[in-house]
Amino acid sequence: MATTLPRILLTGFDPFGGENLNPSWEAARALHGKRLGGHRVVARQLPTEFARSLVVLKAALREVRPAIVIGVGQAGGRSRLSIERVAINVDDARIADNAGAQPIDVPVVPGGPAAYFSTLPIKAMLIALQAAGVPAEISNTAGTYVCNHVAYALAHVTARQRGVRSGFIHIPLLPDQAVRHPHAPSMALEEVTRGLAIALRVAASTGTDIRAAAGTIS
Ligand code: PCA
């Protein structure tokens, strides 16, 4: 599939925490090769491991040379597509990762800034999703596990790459998974994939983000 289209690198994770699939990878791979907003989607799977996720991510960045990078991860307990606003410079793992590592209160990047904001047009993405009938929200925390780790490292690397925009989206469990987690919300894979396609198209075709209130009062 040789193409001169600019590329969107879309990452998903392998299963973790006793699950046998990870909806983030199922959705990412469903979009692999698609043309969205004048960009070609290239999907890659990252391991749910603090150390190796970044090795695989950096190799994918070098190989794909994307204009846009969007990480996707499973967030059990969330009920909507959750567009992350910020990634913070700390790992604090409640459970060990798939390699058995459990970092507690260590920086993702020693000496790095406390946080990075997403450089995606998150409000435009949110409004487009809502207009298309896909439940979505802006989230102000990506947690402190492997997803935040990847989101932070991604922002740190792309901050030095002119014109490359990056961010992260958490997604709910699939109905199949939620069967085993009473009270956990879920979203069908088709809906997640449709939503991500909309989010990617907007990210690819929006320069300056729109101004729309989507904050929270705690
Ligand atoms: N979700 C985890 C890591 C991998 C994934 O899909 C997280 O939210 O950190």
PDB file of C-alpha atoms and ligand atoms in Angstrom:
ATOM      1  CA  MET A   1       0.000   0.000   0.000  1.00  0.00           C
ATOM      2  CA  ALA A   2       2.552   2.558  -1.109  1.00  0.00           C
ATOM      3  CA  THR A   3       1.117   5.997  -0.586  1.00  0.00           C
ATOM      4  CA  THR A   4       2.229   9.566  -0.348  1.00  0.00           C
ATOM      5  CA  LEU A   5      -0.585  10.515   1.992  1.00  0.00           C
ATOM      6  CA  PRO A   6       0.485  11.863   5.373  1.00  0.00           C
ATOM      7  CA  ARG A   7       0.030   9.201   8.018  1.00  0.00           C
ATOM      8  CA  ILE A   8      -1.814   8.829  11.286  1.00  0.00           C
ATOM      9  CA  LEU A   9      -0.117   6.401  13.635  1.00  0.00           C
ATOM     10  CA  LEU A  10      -2.872   4.772  15.692  1.00  0.00           C
ATOM     11  CA  THR A  11      -1.719   2.599  18.571  1.00  0.00           C
ATOM     12  CA  GLY A  12      -3.634   0.078  20.675  1.00  0.00           C
ATOM     13  CA  PHE A  13      -2.450  -2.181  23.509  1.00  0.00           C
ATOM     14  CA  ASP A  14      -2.303  -5.915  24.022  1.00  0.00           C
ATOM     15  CA  PRO A  15      -4.556  -7.464  26.686  1.00  0.00           C
ATOM     16  CA  PHE A  16      -3.707  -6.900  30.360  1.00  0.00           C
ATOM     17  CA  GLY A  17      -5.217  -7.424  33.787  1.00  0.00           C
ATOM     18  CA  GLY A  18      -6.540 -10.903  32.997  1.00  0.00           C
ATOM     19  CA  GLU A  19      -8.523  -9.905  29.893  1.00  0.00           C
ATOM     20  CA  ASN A  20      -8.168 -11.956  26.749  1.00  0.00           C
ATOM     21  CA  LEU A  21      -8.435  -9.023  24.387  1.00  0.00           C
ATOM     22  CA  ASN A  22      -7.941  -5.303  24.486  1.00  0.00           C
ATOM     23  CA  PRO A  23     -10.616  -3.265  22.676  1.00  0.00           C
ATOM     24  CA  SER A  24      -8.047  -0.559  21.935  1.00  0.00           C
ATOM     25  CA  TRP A  25      -6.151  -2.898  19.641  1.00  0.00           C
ATOM     26  CA  GLU A  26      -9.336  -4.372  18.153  1.00  0.00           C
ATOM     27  CA  ALA A  27     -10.503  -0.872  17.200  1.00  0.00           C
ATOM     28  CA  ALA A  28      -7.080   0.314  16.018  1.00  0.00           C
ATOM     29  CA  ARG A  29      -6.560  -2.642  13.752  1.00  0.00           C
ATOM     30  CA  ALA A  30     -10.068  -2.247  12.311  1.00  0.00           C
ATOM     31  CA  LEU A  31      -8.961   1.192  11.077  1.00  0.00           C
ATOM     32  CA  HIS A  32      -5.567   0.092   9.751  1.00  0.00           C
ATOM     33  CA  GLY A  33      -5.116   1.144   6.128  1.00  0.00           C
ATOM     34  CA  LYS A  34      -8.181   3.396   6.072  1.00  0.00           C
ATOM     35  CA  ARG A  35      -7.999   6.828   4.495  1.00  0.00           C
ATOM     36  CA  LEU A  36      -9.424   9.458   6.836  1.00  0.00           C
ATOM     37  CA  GLY A  37      -9.279  13.220   6.378  1.00  0.00           C
ATOM     38  CA  GLY A  38      -6.663  12.896   3.646  1.00  0.00           C
ATOM     39  CA  HIS A  39      -4.408  10.777   5.876  1.00  0.00           C
ATOM     40  CA  ARG A  40      -3.575   7.070   5.856  1.00  0.00           C
ATOM     41  CA  VAL A  41      -4.098   5.198   9.121  1.00  0.00           C
ATOM     42  CA  VAL A  42      -1.273   2.926  10.238  1.00  0.00           C
ATOM     43  CA  ALA A  43      -2.129   0.810  13.299  1.00  0.00           C
ATOM     44  CA  ARG A  44       0.474  -0.648  15.630  1.00  0.00           C
ATOM     45  CA  GLN A  45       0.108  -2.683  18.806  1.00  0.00           C
ATOM     46  CA  LEU A  46       2.021  -1.697  21.928  1.00  0.00           C
ATOM     47  CA  PRO A  47       2.720  -4.091  24.800  1.00  0.00           C
ATOM     48  CA  THR A  48       1.121  -3.184  28.131  1.00  0.00           C
ATOM     49  CA  GLU A  49       4.585  -2.896  29.655  1.00  0.00           C
ATOM     50  CA  PHE A  50       6.114   0.313  30.951  1.00  0.00           C
ATOM     51  CA  ALA A  51       9.533  -0.303  29.452  1.00  0.00           C
ATOM     52  CA  ARG A  52       8.837  -2.036  26.174  1.00  0.00           C
ATOM     53  CA  SER A  53       5.795   0.074  25.215  1.00  0.00           C
ATOM     54  CA  LEU A  54       8.136   3.009  24.611  1.00  0.00           C
ATOM     55  CA  VAL A  55      10.654   0.947  22.656  1.00  0.00           C
ATOM     56  CA  VAL A  56       7.896  -0.228  20.313  1.00  0.00           C
ATOM     57  CA  LEU A  57       6.353   3.257  20.161  1.00  0.00           C
ATOM     58  CA  LYS A  58       9.641   4.925  19.228  1.00  0.00           C
ATOM     59  CA  ALA A  59      10.355   2.298  16.575  1.00  0.00           C
ATOM     60  CA  ALA A  60       6.881   2.876  15.111  1.00  0.00           C
ATOM     61  CA  LEU A  61       7.450   6.655  15.079  1.00  0.00           C
ATOM     62  CA  ARG A  62      10.722   6.201  13.189  1.00  0.00           C
ATOM     63  CA  GLU A  63       9.202   3.733  10.743  1.00  0.00           C
ATOM     64  CA  VAL A  64       5.853   5.426  10.061  1.00  0.00           C
ATOM     65  CA  ARG A  65       6.924   9.103  10.347  1.00  0.00           C
ATOM     66  CA  PRO A  66       3.354  10.167  11.139  1.00  0.00           C
ATOM     67  CA  ALA A  67       1.868  13.659  11.003  1.00  0.00           C
ATOM     68  CA  ILE A  68      -0.539  12.692  13.778  1.00  0.00           C
ATOM     69  CA  VAL A  69      -0.209  10.107  16.528  1.00  0.00           C
ATOM     70  CA  ILE A  70      -3.173   8.915  18.554  1.00  0.00           C
ATOM     71  CA  GLY A  71      -2.758   6.388  21.322  1.00  0.00           C
ATOM     72  CA  VAL A  72      -5.802   4.383  22.349  1.00  0.00           C
ATOM     73  CA  GLY A  73      -6.226   2.400  25.543  1.00  0.00           C
ATOM     74  CA  GLN A  74      -8.840   0.444  27.460  1.00  0.00           C
ATOM     75  CA  ALA A  75     -10.346   2.160  30.481  1.00  0.00           C
ATOM     76  CA  GLY A  76     -12.586  -0.210  32.432  1.00  0.00           C
ATOM     77  CA  GLY A  77     -15.145   1.898  34.256  1.00  0.00           C
ATOM     78  CA  ARG A  78     -15.389   4.645  31.667  1.00  0.00           C
ATOM     79  CA  SER A  79     -18.643   4.832  29.760  1.00  0.00           C
ATOM     80  CA  ARG A  80     -17.661   7.034  26.806  1.00  0.00           C
ATOM     81  CA  LEU A  81     -14.878   7.738  24.386  1.00  0.00           C
ATOM     82  CA  SER A  82     -12.645   9.697  26.681  1.00  0.00           C
ATOM     83  CA  ILE A  83     -10.435  12.233  24.930  1.00  0.00           C
ATOM     84  CA  GLU A  84      -7.477  12.908  27.185  1.00  0.00           C
ATOM     85  CA  ARG A  85      -6.478  16.541  27.694  1.00  0.00           C
ATOM     86  CA  VAL A  86      -3.266  15.931  29.631  1.00  0.00           C
ATOM     87  CA  ALA A  87      -0.555  13.379  30.424  1.00  0.00           C
ATOM     88  CA  ILE A  88       1.494  13.656  33.636  1.00  0.00           C
ATOM     89  CA  ASN A  89       5.079  12.796  34.436  1.00  0.00           C
ATOM     90  CA  VAL A  90       4.509   9.976  36.895  1.00  0.00           C
ATOM     91  CA  ASP A  91       4.121   6.210  36.887  1.00  0.00           C
ATOM     92  CA  ASP A  92       2.147   4.795  39.823  1.00  0.00           C
ATOM     93  CA  ALA A  93       1.036   1.275  38.936  1.00  0.00           C
ATOM     94  CA  ARG A  94      -1.828  -0.284  40.904  1.00  0.00           C
ATOM     95  CA  ILE A  95      -1.094  -3.653  39.257  1.00  0.00           C
ATOM     96  CA  ALA A  96       2.058  -5.038  37.700  1.00  0.00           C
ATOM     97  CA  ASP A  97       2.351  -4.628  33.949  1.00  0.00           C
ATOM     98  CA  ASN A  98       2.572  -7.575  31.536  1.00  0.00           C
ATOM     99  CA  ALA A  99       6.314  -7.877  32.244  1.00  0.00           C
ATOM    100  CA  GLY A 100       5.819  -7.886  36.023  1.00  0.00           C
ATOM    101  CA  ALA A 101       7.013  -4.314  36.557  1.00  0.00           C
ATOM    102  CA  GLN A 102       5.176  -2.106  39.053  1.00  0.00           C
ATOM    103  CA  PRO A 103       6.787   1.326  39.208  1.00  0.00           C
ATOM    104  CA  ILE A 104       5.501   3.489  42.036  1.00  0.00           C
ATOM    105  CA  ASP A 105       5.952   7.262  42.005  1.00  0.00           C
ATOM    106  CA  VAL A 106       8.725   7.377  39.444  1.00  0.00           C
ATOM    107  CA  PRO A 107       8.813   9.909  36.607  1.00  0.00           C
ATOM    108  CA  VAL A 108       8.134   8.817  33.041  1.00  0.00           C
ATOM    109  CA  VAL A 109      10.954  11.122  31.950  1.00  0.00           C
ATOM    110  CA  PRO A 110      13.309  12.165  34.766  1.00  0.00           C
ATOM    111  CA  GLY A 111      13.580  15.960  34.732  1.00  0.00           C
ATOM    112  CA  GLY A 112      10.731  16.299  32.234  1.00  0.00           C
ATOM    113  CA  PRO A 113       7.922  18.834  32.660  1.00  0.00           C
ATOM    114  CA  ALA A 114       5.144  17.885  35.085  1.00  0.00           C
ATOM    115  CA  ALA A 115       2.642  17.477  32.259  1.00  0.00           C
ATOM    116  CA  TYR A 116       1.937  17.840  28.565  1.00  0.00           C
ATOM    117  CA  PHE A 117      -1.335  18.873  27.010  1.00  0.00           C
ATOM    118  CA  SER A 118      -2.688  17.000  24.010  1.00  0.00           C
ATOM    119  CA  THR A 119      -1.907  18.842  20.787  1.00  0.00           C
ATOM    120  CA  LEU A 120      -4.986  17.404  19.083  1.00  0.00           C
ATOM    121  CA  PRO A 121      -8.086  19.577  18.536  1.00  0.00           C
ATOM    122  CA  ILE A 122      -9.834  17.855  21.448  1.00  0.00           C
ATOM    123  CA  LYS A 123     -12.896  20.103  21.564  1.00  0.00           C
ATOM    124  CA  ALA A 124     -13.544  19.810  17.838  1.00  0.00           C
ATOM    125  CA  MET A 125     -13.227  16.043  18.194  1.00  0.00           C
ATOM    126  CA  LEU A 126     -15.639  16.017  21.121  1.00  0.00           C
ATOM    127  CA  ILE A 127     -18.263  18.133  19.342  1.00  0.00           C
ATOM    128  CA  ALA A 128     -18.052  15.991  16.183  1.00  0.00           C
ATOM    129  CA  LEU A 129     -18.478  12.796  18.183  1.00  0.00           C
ATOM    130  CA  GLN A 130     -21.468  14.158  20.055  1.00  0.00           C
ATOM    131  CA  ALA A 131     -23.029  15.392  16.806  1.00  0.00           C
ATOM    132  CA  ALA A 132     -22.655  11.881  15.376  1.00  0.00           C
ATOM    133  CA  GLY A 133     -24.358  10.350  18.403  1.00  0.00           C
ATOM    134  CA  VAL A 134     -21.237   8.819  19.928  1.00  0.00           C
ATOM    135  CA  PRO A 135     -20.977   9.286  23.714  1.00  0.00           C
ATOM    136  CA  ALA A 136     -17.732  11.164  24.342  1.00  0.00           C
ATOM    137  CA  GLU A 137     -16.076  13.337  26.951  1.00  0.00           C
ATOM    138  CA  ILE A 138     -12.940  15.317  27.682  1.00  0.00           C
ATOM    139  CA  SER A 139     -10.940  13.626  30.427  1.00  0.00           C
ATOM    140  CA  ASN A 140      -8.445  15.428  32.624  1.00  0.00           C
ATOM    141  CA  THR A 141      -6.559  12.327  33.692  1.00  0.00           C
ATOM    142  CA  ALA A 142      -5.221   9.408  31.715  1.00  0.00           C
ATOM    143  CA  GLY A 143      -4.409   7.633  34.991  1.00  0.00           C
ATOM    144  CA  THR A 144      -0.897   6.751  36.118  1.00  0.00           C
ATOM    145  CA  TYR A 145      -0.486   3.364  34.431  1.00  0.00           C
ATOM    146  CA  VAL A 146       0.909   2.353  31.031  1.00  0.00           C
ATOM    147  CA  CYS A 147      -1.504   4.524  29.017  1.00  0.00           C
ATOM    148  CA  ASN A 148      -0.468   7.748  30.759  1.00  0.00           C
ATOM    149  CA  HIS A 149       3.146   6.589  30.472  1.00  0.00           C
ATOM    150  CA  VAL A 150       2.776   6.213  26.698  1.00  0.00           C
ATOM    151  CA  ALA A 151       0.759   9.427  26.356  1.00  0.00           C
ATOM    152  CA  TYR A 152       3.426  11.403  28.255  1.00  0.00           C
ATOM    153  CA  ALA A 153       6.379   9.887  26.394  1.00  0.00           C
ATOM    154  CA  LEU A 154       4.589  10.427  23.094  1.00  0.00           C
ATOM    155  CA  ALA A 155       4.004  14.089  23.919  1.00  0.00           C
ATOM    156  CA  HIS A 156       7.615  14.458  25.082  1.00  0.00           C
ATOM    157  CA  VAL A 157       9.001  13.035  21.836  1.00  0.00           C
ATOM    158  CA  THR A 158       6.605  14.812  19.474  1.00  0.00           C
ATOM    159  CA  ALA A 159       7.089  18.153  21.255  1.00  0.00           C
ATOM    160  CA  ARG A 160      10.456  18.263  19.486  1.00  0.00           C
ATOM    161  CA  GLN A 161       9.051  17.219  16.095  1.00  0.00           C
ATOM    162  CA  ARG A 162       7.723  20.205  14.181  1.00  0.00           C
ATOM    163  CA  GLY A 163       4.179  19.842  12.982  1.00  0.00           C
ATOM    164  CA  VAL A 164       3.540  16.454  14.585  1.00  0.00           C
ATOM    165  CA  ARG A 165       0.426  16.415  16.743  1.00  0.00           C
ATOM    166  CA  SER A 166      -0.375  13.774  19.308  1.00  0.00           C
ATOM    167  CA  GLY A 167      -2.843  12.753  21.956  1.00  0.00           C
ATOM    168  CA  PHE A 168      -4.590   9.881  23.647  1.00  0.00           C
ATOM    169  CA  ILE A 169      -8.125   8.464  23.800  1.00  0.00           C
ATOM    170  CA  HIS A 170      -9.400   5.986  26.387  1.00  0.00           C
ATOM    171  CA  ILE A 171     -12.272   3.692  25.461  1.00  0.00           C
ATOM    172  CA  PRO A 172     -14.723   1.597  27.512  1.00  0.00           C
ATOM    173  CA  LEU A 173     -14.717  -2.199  27.827  1.00  0.00           C
ATOM    174  CA  LEU A 174     -16.487  -4.224  25.158  1.00  0.00           C
ATOM    175  CA  PRO A 175     -19.839  -5.782  26.155  1.00  0.00           C
ATOM    176  CA  ASP A 176     -18.139  -9.213  26.117  1.00  0.00           C
ATOM    177  CA  GLN A 177     -15.677  -8.043  28.755  1.00  0.00           C
ATOM    178  CA  ALA A 178     -18.282  -6.197  30.824  1.00  0.00           C
ATOM    179  CA  VAL A 179     -20.203  -9.469  31.266  1.00  0.00           C
ATOM    180  CA  ARG A 180     -17.513 -10.427  33.778  1.00  0.00           C
ATOM    181  CA  HIS A 181     -17.434  -7.007  35.479  1.00  0.00           C
ATOM    182  CA  PRO A 182     -20.763  -6.214  37.151  1.00  0.00           C
ATOM    183  CA  HIS A 183     -21.712  -2.524  36.867  1.00  0.00           C
ATOM    184  CA  ALA A 184     -18.920  -1.769  34.369  1.00  0.00           C
ATOM    185  CA  PRO A 185     -20.150   0.244  31.386  1.00  0.00           C
ATOM    186  CA  SER A 186     -19.354  -0.968  27.895  1.00  0.00           C
ATOM    187  CA  MET A 187     -19.512   0.081  24.257  1.00  0.00           C
ATOM    188  CA  ALA A 188     -19.779  -2.131  21.169  1.00  0.00           C
ATOM    189  CA  LEU A 189     -16.645  -2.412  19.056  1.00  0.00           C
ATOM    190  CA  GLU A 190     -18.466  -1.074  15.974  1.00  0.00           C
ATOM    191  CA  GLU A 191     -19.435   2.067  17.886  1.00  0.00           C
ATOM    192  CA  VAL A 192     -15.927   2.553  19.274  1.00  0.00           C
ATOM    193  CA  THR A 193     -14.432   2.108  15.821  1.00  0.00           C
ATOM    194  CA  ARG A 194     -16.949   4.503  14.249  1.00  0.00           C
ATOM    195  CA  GLY A 195     -16.171   7.042  16.946  1.00  0.00           C
ATOM    196  CA  LEU A 196     -12.427   6.737  16.533  1.00  0.00           C
ATOM    197  CA  ALA A 197     -12.778   7.164  12.771  1.00  0.00           C
ATOM    198  CA  ILE A 198     -14.672  10.414  13.386  1.00  0.00           C
ATOM    199  CA  ALA A 199     -12.072  11.577  15.922  1.00  0.00           C
ATOM    200  CA  LEU A 200      -9.226  10.828  13.526  1.00  0.00           C
ATOM    201  CA  ARG A 201     -10.945  12.571  10.618  1.00  0.00           C
ATOM    202  CA  VAL A 202     -11.469  15.702  12.704  1.00  0.00           C
ATOM    203  CA  ALA A 203      -7.910  15.585  14.040  1.00  0.00           C
ATOM    204  CA  ALA A 204      -6.609  15.327  10.482  1.00  0.00           C
ATOM    205  CA  SER A 205      -8.715  18.153   9.111  1.00  0.00           C
ATOM    206  CA  THR A 206      -8.782  20.716  11.947  1.00  0.00           C
ATOM    207  CA  GLY A 207      -5.971  23.219  12.372  1.00  0.00           C
ATOM    208  CA  THR A 208      -6.950  25.382  15.307  1.00  0.00           C
ATOM    209  CA  ASP A 209      -9.199  23.852  17.927  1.00  0.00           C
ATOM    210  CA  ILE A 210     -12.612  25.349  18.569  1.00  0.00           C
ATOM    211  CA  ARG A 211     -13.569  26.981  21.848  1.00  0.00           C
ATOM    212  CA  ALA A 212     -16.283  25.032  23.636  1.00  0.00           C
ATOM    213  CA  ALA A 213     -16.831  24.442  27.336  1.00  0.00           C
ATOM    214  CA  ALA A 214     -16.207  20.855  28.375  1.00  0.00           C
ATOM    215  CA  GLY A 215     -14.630  21.219  31.773  1.00  0.00           C
ATOM    216  CA  THR A 216     -15.616  19.788  35.116  1.00  0.00           C
ATOM    217  CA  ILE A 217     -16.286  21.250  38.555  1.00  0.00           C
ATOM    218  CA  SER A 218     -15.066  18.819  41.132  1.00  0.00           C
TER     219      SER A 218
HETATM  220  N1  PCA B   1      -5.137   0.525  29.309  1.00  0.00           N
HETATM  221  C1  PCA B   1      -4.178   0.682  30.394  1.00  0.00           C
HETATM  222  C2  PCA B   1      -2.861   0.250  29.809  1.00  0.00           C
HETATM  223  C3  PCA B   1      -3.191  -0.495  28.564  1.00  0.00           C
HETATM  224  C4  PCA B   1      -4.610  -0.192  28.295  1.00  0.00           C
HETATM  225  O1  PCA B   1      -5.239  -0.533  27.286  1.00  0.00           O
HETATM  226  C5  PCA B   1      -4.183   2.087  30.977  1.00  0.00           C
HETATM  227  O2  PCA B   1      -5.232   2.759  30.939  1.00  0.00           O
HETATM  228  O3  PCA B   1      -3.154   2.532  31.475  1.00  0.00           O
END
